Coordinates of C-alpha atoms in Angstrom, one line a residue:
M1 CA 18.9 4.2 47.4
S2 CA 15.7 6.1 48.2
M3 CA 13.9 5.7 51.4
A4 CA 10.2 6.0 52.0
Y5 CA 9.2 8.9 54.2
S6 CA 6.2 11.0 55.0
G7 CA 5.4 14.4 56.4
T8 CA 3.6 17.6 55.6
G9 CA 4.2 20.3 53.1
P10 CA 4.2 23.9 54.1
S11 CA 0.5 24.1 53.5
G12 CA -0.1 21.3 56.1
T13 CA -1.0 18.7 53.4
A14 CA 0.3 15.2 54.3
I15 CA 2.7 13.8 51.8
K16 CA 3.9 10.2 51.6
K17 CA 6.8 9.5 49.4
S18 CA 7.7 6.1 48.2
P19 CA 11.0 4.8 46.7
A20 CA 9.4 4.6 43.3
N21 CA 8.8 8.4 43.1
I22 CA 5.1 7.9 43.6
A23 CA 3.6 10.5 45.8
E24 CA 0.4 10.1 47.8
V25 CA -1.2 13.3 48.9
D26 CA -3.6 13.0 51.9
L27 CA -6.3 15.6 51.5
G28 CA -7.7 14.8 55.0
N29 CA -11.3 14.7 53.8
N30 CA -11.9 11.0 54.0
D31 CA -11.9 10.8 50.2
D32 CA -9.4 8.5 48.5
D33 CA -5.9 9.9 48.6
I34 CA -4.5 11.2 45.4
A35 CA -1.6 9.1 44.1
F36 CA 0.4 10.3 41.1
E37 CA 3.5 9.2 39.4
S38 CA 5.9 12.0 38.9
P39 CA 9.6 12.6 38.9
I40 CA 9.3 14.3 42.3
N41 CA 12.6 15.6 43.4
S42 CA 13.2 13.9 46.7
D43 CA 15.1 17.0 47.9
D44 CA 12.1 19.2 47.1
A45 CA 9.8 16.8 49.0
R46 CA 12.1 16.6 51.9
F47 CA 12.6 20.4 52.0
D48 CA 8.8 20.9 52.0
T49 CA 8.4 18.3 54.8
V50 CA 11.1 19.9 56.9
V51 CA 9.6 23.4 56.4
G52 CA 6.2 22.2 57.5
E53 CA 7.6 20.5 60.6
L54 CA 9.7 23.5 61.4
E55 CA 6.5 25.7 61.2
D56 CA 4.9 23.4 63.8
V57 CA 8.0 23.5 66.1
L58 CA 8.3 27.3 65.9
M59 CA 4.6 27.7 66.9
D60 CA 4.8 25.3 69.8
D61 CA 4.5 26.7 73.3
A62 CA 7.8 25.0 74.3
F63 CA 9.8 26.9 71.7
L64 CA 8.2 30.2 72.6
K65 CA 8.9 29.5 76.3
L66 CA 12.6 28.7 75.4
Q67 CA 13.0 32.0 73.5
T68 CA 11.2 34.1 76.1
T69 CA 13.2 32.6 79.0
F70 CA 16.4 33.4 77.1
F71 CA 15.3 37.0 76.4
A72 CA 14.2 37.4 80.0
K73 CA 17.6 36.3 81.3
H74 CA 19.7 38.5 78.9
H75 CA 17.7 41.6 77.8
K76 CA 19.0 43.8 80.6
H77 CA 22.5 43.7 79.0
F78 CA 21.3 45.4 75.8
D79 CA 21.0 49.1 75.1
D80 CA 19.2 50.7 72.2
S81 CA 22.3 52.4 70.8
D82 CA 24.4 52.0 67.7
E83 CA 27.3 50.8 69.9
N84 CA 27.6 47.1 70.4
K85 CA 29.2 45.8 73.5
L86 CA 31.5 42.8 73.4
E87 CA 29.2 40.8 75.6
Y88 CA 26.4 41.1 73.0
M89 CA 28.2 38.7 70.7
D90 CA 28.7 36.1 73.4
I91 CA 25.0 36.3 74.2
F92 CA 24.1 36.1 70.5
Q93 CA 26.3 33.0 70.1
K94 CA 24.6 31.3 73.1
Y95 CA 21.2 32.1 71.6
T96 CA 22.1 30.7 68.2
S97 CA 23.6 27.5 69.7
Q98 CA 20.6 27.0 72.1
I99 CA 18.0 27.5 69.3
E100 CA 19.9 25.4 66.7
K101 CA 20.2 22.5 69.2
Y102 CA 16.6 22.7 70.1
L103 CA 15.4 22.8 66.5
S104 CA 17.7 20.0 65.5
K105 CA 16.6 17.8 68.4
R106 CA 12.9 18.4 67.8
L107 CA 13.1 18.0 64.0
S108 CA 15.2 14.8 64.4
A109 CA 12.6 13.4 66.7
R110 CA 9.8 14.1 64.2
L111 CA 11.8 13.2 61.1
P112 CA 14.4 10.4 61.7
W113 CA 16.2 11.2 58.5
F114 CA 16.6 14.9 59.3
S115 CA 20.0 16.5 59.2
M116 CA 20.5 20.2 60.1
S117 CA 23.6 20.6 57.9
A118 CA 21.7 19.0 54.9
F119 CA 18.8 21.3 55.5
M120 CA 21.0 24.4 55.7
E121 CA 22.5 23.3 52.3
M122 CA 18.9 23.1 50.9
L123 CA 18.3 26.6 52.1
K124 CA 21.3 27.9 50.3
D125 CA 20.2 26.1 47.1
R126 CA 16.7 27.7 47.2
P127 CA 17.0 31.4 47.8
E128 CA 13.8 32.1 45.8
Q129 CA 11.8 29.9 48.2
T130 CA 13.2 31.4 51.4
D131 CA 12.0 35.0 50.9
G132 CA 9.5 36.1 53.5
G133 CA 7.6 33.9 55.9
E134 CA 8.1 33.6 59.6
V135 CA 10.0 30.4 59.4
F136 CA 12.7 31.9 57.2
E137 CA 12.8 35.1 59.2
M138 CA 13.5 33.0 62.4
L139 CA 16.2 31.1 60.6
H140 CA 17.7 34.3 59.3
S141 CA 17.7 35.7 62.9
L142 CA 19.9 32.8 63.9
G143 CA 22.7 33.9 61.6
D144 CA 22.2 37.7 61.7
F145 CA 23.3 39.6 64.8
N146 CA 21.3 42.7 64.0
E147 CA 18.1 40.7 63.7
F148 CA 18.8 39.1 67.0
K149 CA 19.5 42.5 68.6
D150 CA 16.2 43.8 67.3
L151 CA 14.3 40.9 68.7
I152 CA 15.9 41.2 72.2
L153 CA 15.4 45.0 72.2
D154 CA 11.8 44.6 71.2
Y155 CA 11.4 42.2 74.2
K156 CA 13.1 44.7 76.5
R157 CA 10.9 47.6 75.4
E158 CA 7.8 45.4 75.9
Q159 CA 9.0 44.5 79.4
E160 CA 9.5 48.1 80.2
G161 CA 6.1 49.1 78.9
R162 CA 7.6 50.9 75.9
G163 CA 6.2 48.5 73.3
I164 CA 4.4 49.7 70.2
D165 CA 1.0 51.1 71.1
L166 CA -1.5 49.9 68.6
S167 CA -4.6 51.1 70.5
G168 CA -5.1 54.1 68.2
L169 CA -5.5 51.7 65.3
L170 CA -8.6 50.1 66.7
A171 CA -12.0 51.8 66.7
V172 CA -15.1 50.3 68.3
S173 CA -18.5 51.6 67.4
S174 CA -22.0 50.2 67.8
V175 CA -24.1 49.1 64.8
K176 CA -27.7 50.1 64.9
T177 CA -29.7 47.1 63.6
G178 CA -33.1 48.7 63.7
S179 CA -35.6 50.0 66.1
S180 CA -36.5 48.0 69.2
K181 CA -40.2 49.0 68.7
P182 CA -42.4 46.5 66.9
H183 CA -43.5 47.6 63.5
K184 CA -47.3 47.8 62.7
A185 CA -48.5 46.5 59.5

């Protein structure tokens, strides 16, 4: 039995899905919504909705604070060398657990039908849709120790003032718009 649900697609467009596979797309411009009958795959619509909500959660200040607080607490344990200490894996597992719990809790609050395990299965079934994008990079970092180590070492370098210096990439110059003297006709 299908349930009605609503949410947003990755582009931020509101989608309302009814049990009869009729989708209404809210364009947000006070015009009439577009309703169309289509054999919309409910898994595809749910996937798009979860990805849109996940984007919102990952950009939220609370998530950034959670991640920054974790890195602040643990970055001193990490060295920028090829050798990985035993404690790195414990810290990585704590990070993964904490982030997964946070994401699951936030997404479940926004989408009552959300299931992290079902979403992870959807990700496995859509490898072509998960290439690139910040959302998928973040999800990838949860399962990849080397990605996590790179993130925490970037944080450590930044804290030590050894971050990437982009100042040489920016040039400021004035633009002369004309003479300040009045022109005589």
